[in-house]
Coordinates of N, CA and C in Angstrom, one line a residue:
X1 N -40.2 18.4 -59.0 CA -39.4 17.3 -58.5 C -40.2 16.5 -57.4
X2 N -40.8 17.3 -56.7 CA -41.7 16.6 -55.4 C -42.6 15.8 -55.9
X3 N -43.6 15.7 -57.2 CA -44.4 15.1 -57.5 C -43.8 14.0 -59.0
X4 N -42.2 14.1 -58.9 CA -41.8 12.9 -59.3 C -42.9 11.5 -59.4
X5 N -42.4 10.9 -60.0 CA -43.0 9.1 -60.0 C -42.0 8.2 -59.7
X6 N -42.7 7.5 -59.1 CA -41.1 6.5 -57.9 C -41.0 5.1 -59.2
X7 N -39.9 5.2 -59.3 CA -39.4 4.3 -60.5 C -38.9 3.2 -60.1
X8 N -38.9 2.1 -60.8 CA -38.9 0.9 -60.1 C -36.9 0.2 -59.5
X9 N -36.1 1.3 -60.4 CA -34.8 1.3 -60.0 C -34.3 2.2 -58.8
X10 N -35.4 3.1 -58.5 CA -35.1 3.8 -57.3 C -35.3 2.9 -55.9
X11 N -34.1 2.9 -55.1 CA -34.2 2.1 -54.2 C -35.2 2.5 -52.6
X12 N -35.6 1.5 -52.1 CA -36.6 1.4 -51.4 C -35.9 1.8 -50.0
X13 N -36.4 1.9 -48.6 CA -36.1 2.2 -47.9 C -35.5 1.1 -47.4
X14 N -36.5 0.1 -47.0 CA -35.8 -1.6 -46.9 C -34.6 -2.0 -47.3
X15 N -34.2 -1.8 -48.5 CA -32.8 -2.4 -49.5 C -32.2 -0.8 -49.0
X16 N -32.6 0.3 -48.7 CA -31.1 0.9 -48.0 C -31.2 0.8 -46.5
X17 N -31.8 0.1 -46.0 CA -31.2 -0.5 -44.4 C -30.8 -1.5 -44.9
X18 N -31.0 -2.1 -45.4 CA -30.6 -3.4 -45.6 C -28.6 -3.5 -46.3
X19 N -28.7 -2.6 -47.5 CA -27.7 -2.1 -47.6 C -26.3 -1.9 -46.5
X20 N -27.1 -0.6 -45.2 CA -26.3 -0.1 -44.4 C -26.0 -1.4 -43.5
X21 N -26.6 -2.5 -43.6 CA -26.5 -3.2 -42.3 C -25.5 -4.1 -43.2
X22 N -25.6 -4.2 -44.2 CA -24.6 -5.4 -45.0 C -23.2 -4.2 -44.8
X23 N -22.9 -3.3 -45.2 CA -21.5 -2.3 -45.1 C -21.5 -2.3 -43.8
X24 N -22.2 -1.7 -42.6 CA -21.6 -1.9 -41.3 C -21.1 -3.5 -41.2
X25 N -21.5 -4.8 -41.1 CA -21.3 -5.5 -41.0 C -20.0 -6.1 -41.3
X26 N -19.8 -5.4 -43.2 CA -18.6 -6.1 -43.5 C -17.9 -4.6 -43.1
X27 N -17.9 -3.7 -42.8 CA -16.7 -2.5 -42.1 C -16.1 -3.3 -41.2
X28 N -17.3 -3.4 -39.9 CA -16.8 -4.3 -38.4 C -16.2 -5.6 -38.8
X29 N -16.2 -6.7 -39.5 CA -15.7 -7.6 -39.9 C -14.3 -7.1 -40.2
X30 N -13.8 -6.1 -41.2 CA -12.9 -5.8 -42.0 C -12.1 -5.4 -40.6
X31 N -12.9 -4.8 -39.8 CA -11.9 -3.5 -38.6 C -11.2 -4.8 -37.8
X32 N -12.1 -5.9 -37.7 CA -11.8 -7.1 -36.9 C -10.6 -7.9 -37.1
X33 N -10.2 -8.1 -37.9 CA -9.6 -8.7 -39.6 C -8.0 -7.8 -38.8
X34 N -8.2 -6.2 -39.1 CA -7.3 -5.8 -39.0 C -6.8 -5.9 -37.5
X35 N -7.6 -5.4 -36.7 CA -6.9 -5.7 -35.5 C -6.5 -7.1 -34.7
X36 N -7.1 -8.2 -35.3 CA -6.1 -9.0 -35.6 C -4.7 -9.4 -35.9
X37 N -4.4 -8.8 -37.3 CA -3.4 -9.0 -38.3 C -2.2 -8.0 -36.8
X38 N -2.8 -7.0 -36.6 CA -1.7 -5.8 -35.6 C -1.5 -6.5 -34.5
X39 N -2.9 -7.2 -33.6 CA -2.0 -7.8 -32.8 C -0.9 -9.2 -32.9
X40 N -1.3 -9.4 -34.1 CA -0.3 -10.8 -34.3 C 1.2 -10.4 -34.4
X41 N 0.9 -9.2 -35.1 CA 2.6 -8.6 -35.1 C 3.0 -8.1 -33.8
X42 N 2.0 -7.5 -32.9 CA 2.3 -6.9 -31.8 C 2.6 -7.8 -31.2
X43 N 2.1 -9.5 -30.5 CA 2.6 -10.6 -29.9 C 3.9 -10.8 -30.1
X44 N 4.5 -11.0 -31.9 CA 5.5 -11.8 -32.6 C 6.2 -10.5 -31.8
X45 N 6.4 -9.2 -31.7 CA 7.6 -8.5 -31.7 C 7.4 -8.2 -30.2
X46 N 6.3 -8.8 -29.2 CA 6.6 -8.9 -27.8 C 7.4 -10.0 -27.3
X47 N 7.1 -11.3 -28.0 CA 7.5 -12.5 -27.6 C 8.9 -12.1 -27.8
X48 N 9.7 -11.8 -29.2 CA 10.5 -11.8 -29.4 C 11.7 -10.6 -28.3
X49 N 11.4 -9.3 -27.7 CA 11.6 -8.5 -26.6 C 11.8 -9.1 -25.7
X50 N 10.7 -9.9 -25.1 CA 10.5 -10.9 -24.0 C 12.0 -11.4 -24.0
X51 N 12.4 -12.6 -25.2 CA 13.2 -13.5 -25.2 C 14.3 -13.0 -25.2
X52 N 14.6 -11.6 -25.8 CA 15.5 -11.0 -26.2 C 16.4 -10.7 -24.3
X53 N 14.9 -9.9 -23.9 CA 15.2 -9.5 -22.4 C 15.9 -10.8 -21.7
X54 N 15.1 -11.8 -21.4 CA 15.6 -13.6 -20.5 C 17.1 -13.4 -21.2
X55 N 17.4 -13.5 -22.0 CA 18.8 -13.3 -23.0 C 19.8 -12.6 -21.9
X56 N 19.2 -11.5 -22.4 CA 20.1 -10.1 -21.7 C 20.4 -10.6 -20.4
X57 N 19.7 -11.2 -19.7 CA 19.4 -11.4 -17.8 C 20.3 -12.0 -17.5
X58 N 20.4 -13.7 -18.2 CA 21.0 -14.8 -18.1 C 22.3 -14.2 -18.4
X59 N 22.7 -13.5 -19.8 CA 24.4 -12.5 -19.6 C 24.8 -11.7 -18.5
X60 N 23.8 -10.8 -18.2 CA 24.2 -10.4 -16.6 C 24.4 -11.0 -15.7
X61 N 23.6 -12.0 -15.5 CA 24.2 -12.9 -14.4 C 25.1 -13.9 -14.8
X62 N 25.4 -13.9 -15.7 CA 26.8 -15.1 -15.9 C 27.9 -13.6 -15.1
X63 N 27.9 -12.7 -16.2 CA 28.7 -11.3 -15.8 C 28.9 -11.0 -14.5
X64 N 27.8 -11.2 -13.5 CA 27.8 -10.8 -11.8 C 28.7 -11.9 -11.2
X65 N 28.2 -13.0 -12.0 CA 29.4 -14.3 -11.2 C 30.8 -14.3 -11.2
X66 N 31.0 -13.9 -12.9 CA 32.5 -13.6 -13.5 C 33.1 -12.5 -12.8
X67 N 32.2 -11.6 -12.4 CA 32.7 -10.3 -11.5 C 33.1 -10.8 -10.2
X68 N 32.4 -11.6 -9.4 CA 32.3 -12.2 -8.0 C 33.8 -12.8 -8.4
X69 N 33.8 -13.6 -9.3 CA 35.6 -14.5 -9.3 C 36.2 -13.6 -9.5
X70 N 36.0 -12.6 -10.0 CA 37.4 -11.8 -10.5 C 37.6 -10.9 -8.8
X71 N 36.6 -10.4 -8.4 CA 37.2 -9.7 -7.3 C 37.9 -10.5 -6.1
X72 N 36.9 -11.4 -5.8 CA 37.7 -12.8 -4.9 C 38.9 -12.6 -5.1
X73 N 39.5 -12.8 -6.6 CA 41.0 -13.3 -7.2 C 41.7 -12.2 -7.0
X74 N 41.1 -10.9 -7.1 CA 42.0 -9.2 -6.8 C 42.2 -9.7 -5.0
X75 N 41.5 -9.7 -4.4 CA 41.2 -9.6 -2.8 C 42.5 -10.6 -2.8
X76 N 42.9 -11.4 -3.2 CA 43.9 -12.6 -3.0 C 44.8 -12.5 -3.6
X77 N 44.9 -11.6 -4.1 CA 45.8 -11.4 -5.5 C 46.5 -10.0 -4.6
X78 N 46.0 -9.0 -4.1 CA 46.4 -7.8 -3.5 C 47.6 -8.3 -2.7
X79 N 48.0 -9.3 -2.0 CA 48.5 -9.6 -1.4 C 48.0 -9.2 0.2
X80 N 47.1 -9.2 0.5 CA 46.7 -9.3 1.6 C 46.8 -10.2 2.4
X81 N 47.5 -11.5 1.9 CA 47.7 -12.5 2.6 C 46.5 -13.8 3.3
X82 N 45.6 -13.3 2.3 CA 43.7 -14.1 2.7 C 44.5 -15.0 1.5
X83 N 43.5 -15.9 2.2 CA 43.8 -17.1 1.2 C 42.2 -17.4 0.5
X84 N 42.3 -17.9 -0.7 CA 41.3 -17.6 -1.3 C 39.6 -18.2 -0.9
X85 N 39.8 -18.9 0.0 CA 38.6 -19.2 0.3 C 38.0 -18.2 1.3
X86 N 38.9 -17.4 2.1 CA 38.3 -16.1 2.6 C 38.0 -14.7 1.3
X87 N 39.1 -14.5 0.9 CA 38.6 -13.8 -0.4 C 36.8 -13.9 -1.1
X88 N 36.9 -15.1 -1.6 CA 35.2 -15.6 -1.8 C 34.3 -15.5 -0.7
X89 N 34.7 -15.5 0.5 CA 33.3 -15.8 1.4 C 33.6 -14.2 1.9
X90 N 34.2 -12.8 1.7 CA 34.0 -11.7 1.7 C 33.2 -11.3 0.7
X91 N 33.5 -11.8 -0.3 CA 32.5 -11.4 -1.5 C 31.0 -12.1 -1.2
X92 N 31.4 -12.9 -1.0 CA 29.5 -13.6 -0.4 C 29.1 -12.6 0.6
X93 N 30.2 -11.7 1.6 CA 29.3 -10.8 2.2 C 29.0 -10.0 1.9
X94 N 29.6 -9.3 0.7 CA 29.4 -8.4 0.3 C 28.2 -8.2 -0.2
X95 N 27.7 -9.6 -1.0 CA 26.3 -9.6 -1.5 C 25.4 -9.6 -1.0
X96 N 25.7 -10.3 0.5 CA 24.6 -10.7 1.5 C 24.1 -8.8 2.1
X97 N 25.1 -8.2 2.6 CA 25.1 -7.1 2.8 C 24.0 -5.9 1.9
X98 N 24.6 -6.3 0.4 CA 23.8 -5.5 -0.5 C 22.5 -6.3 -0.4
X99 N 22.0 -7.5 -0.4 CA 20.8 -8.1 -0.2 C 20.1 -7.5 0.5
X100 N 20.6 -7.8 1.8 CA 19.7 -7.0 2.8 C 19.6 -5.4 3.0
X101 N 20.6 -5.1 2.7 CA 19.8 -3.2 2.4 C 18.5 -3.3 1.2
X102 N 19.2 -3.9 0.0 CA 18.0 -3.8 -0.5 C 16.7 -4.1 -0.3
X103 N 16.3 -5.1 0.7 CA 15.2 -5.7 1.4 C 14.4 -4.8 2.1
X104 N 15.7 -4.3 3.1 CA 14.8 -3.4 4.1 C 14.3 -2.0 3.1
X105 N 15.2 -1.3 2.4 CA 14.4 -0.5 1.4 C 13.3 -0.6 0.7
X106 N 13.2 -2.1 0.3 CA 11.9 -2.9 -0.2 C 10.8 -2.5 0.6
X107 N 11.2 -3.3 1.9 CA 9.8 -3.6 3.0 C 9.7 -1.6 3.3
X108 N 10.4 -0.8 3.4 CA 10.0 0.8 3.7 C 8.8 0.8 2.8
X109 N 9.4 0.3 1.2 CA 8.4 1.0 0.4 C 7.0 0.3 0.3
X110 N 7.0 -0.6 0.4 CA 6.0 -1.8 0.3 C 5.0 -1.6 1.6
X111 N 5.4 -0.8 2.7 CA 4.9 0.3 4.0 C 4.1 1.1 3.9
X112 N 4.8 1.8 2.4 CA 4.2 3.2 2.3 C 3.1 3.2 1.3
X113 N 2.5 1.8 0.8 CA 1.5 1.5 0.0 C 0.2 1.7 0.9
X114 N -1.0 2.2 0.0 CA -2.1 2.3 1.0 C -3.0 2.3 0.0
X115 N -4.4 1.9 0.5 CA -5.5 2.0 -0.4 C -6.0 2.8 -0.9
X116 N -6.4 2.8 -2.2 CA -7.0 4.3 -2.8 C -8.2 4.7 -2.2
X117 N -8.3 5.4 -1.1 CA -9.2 6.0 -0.3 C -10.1 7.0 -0.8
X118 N -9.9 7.7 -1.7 CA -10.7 8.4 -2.2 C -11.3 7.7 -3.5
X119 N -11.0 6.8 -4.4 CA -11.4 6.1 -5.3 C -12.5 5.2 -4.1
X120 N -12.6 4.2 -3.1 CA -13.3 3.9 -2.4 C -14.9 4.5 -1.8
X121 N -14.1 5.6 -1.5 CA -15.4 6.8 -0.9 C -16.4 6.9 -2.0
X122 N -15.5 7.8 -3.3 CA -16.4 7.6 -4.3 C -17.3 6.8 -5.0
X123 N -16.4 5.2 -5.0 CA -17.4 4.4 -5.1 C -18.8 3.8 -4.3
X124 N -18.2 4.5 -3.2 CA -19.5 4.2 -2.1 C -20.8 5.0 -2.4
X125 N -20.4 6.1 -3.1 CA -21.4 7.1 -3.0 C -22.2 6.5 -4.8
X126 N -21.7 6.1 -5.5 CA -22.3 5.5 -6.6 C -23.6 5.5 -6.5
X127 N -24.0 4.1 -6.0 CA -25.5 3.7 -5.2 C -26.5 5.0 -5.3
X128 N -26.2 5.8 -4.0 CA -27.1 6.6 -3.9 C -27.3 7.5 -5.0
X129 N -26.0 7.8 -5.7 CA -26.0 8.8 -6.9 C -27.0 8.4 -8.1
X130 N -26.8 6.7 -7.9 CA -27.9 6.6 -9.3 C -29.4 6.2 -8.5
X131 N -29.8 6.5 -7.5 CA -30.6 6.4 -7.2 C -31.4 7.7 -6.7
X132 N -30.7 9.0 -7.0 CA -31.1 10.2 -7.5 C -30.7 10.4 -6.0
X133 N -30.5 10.1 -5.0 CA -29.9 10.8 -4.0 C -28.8 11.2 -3.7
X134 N -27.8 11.9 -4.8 CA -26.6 12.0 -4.6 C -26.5 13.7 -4.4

């Protein structure tokens, strides 16, 4: 077998690089193609989430308002003897109240943020590391 004679249909080394570089080519093209096609669906069914979510939001807040009238109208409705423009401007405190707790909880947490100090250090020492002094 070793002392075969090389026939003129047996392919050359040349035509099978040449080969492999035409199939890599069109593989990577083809993979290209696809991950395309996936993110196009992936955008169409983000956008659509997205819009769905703004949807959802704008009903909640119509909801928080309709809530806001409706309690004002209990508050005045209780017979507590408020007349309704006090009714509403207790509920505006009510909100203002929740505002501000939620703020100051904000600004605690937004305190307790700090820089990745060890991710830093490490990167400091890079340099010397690829300079064989690490």
């Amino acid at each position: 077998m070793a002392n075969e004679p090389i026939k003129d249909t047996d392919p050359t080394l040349g035509k099978l690089v040449m080969d492999a570089q035409r199939d890599i080519s069109t593989l990577i093209s083809q993979e290209i193609a696809l991950a395309k096609s996936e993110i196009k669906v992936s955008v169409r069914h983000g956008g659509l989430g997205i819009g769905l979510f703004a949807g959802a939001a704008f009903l909640g807040l119509l909801a928080v308002i309709m809530l806001s009238v409706a309690i004002a109208y209990f508050i005045h409705w209780n017979g507590s003897g408020l007349d309704l423009h006090w009714a509403f401007l207790i509920v505006f405190g009510l909100y203002v109240l929740i505002a501000a707790l939620l703020a100051f909880v904000g600004i605690k947490q937004v305190k307790q943020v700090k820089a990745p100090e060890r991710a830093i250090q490490q990167g400091k020492q890079i340099p010397s590391a690829l300079k064989g002094r690490g």
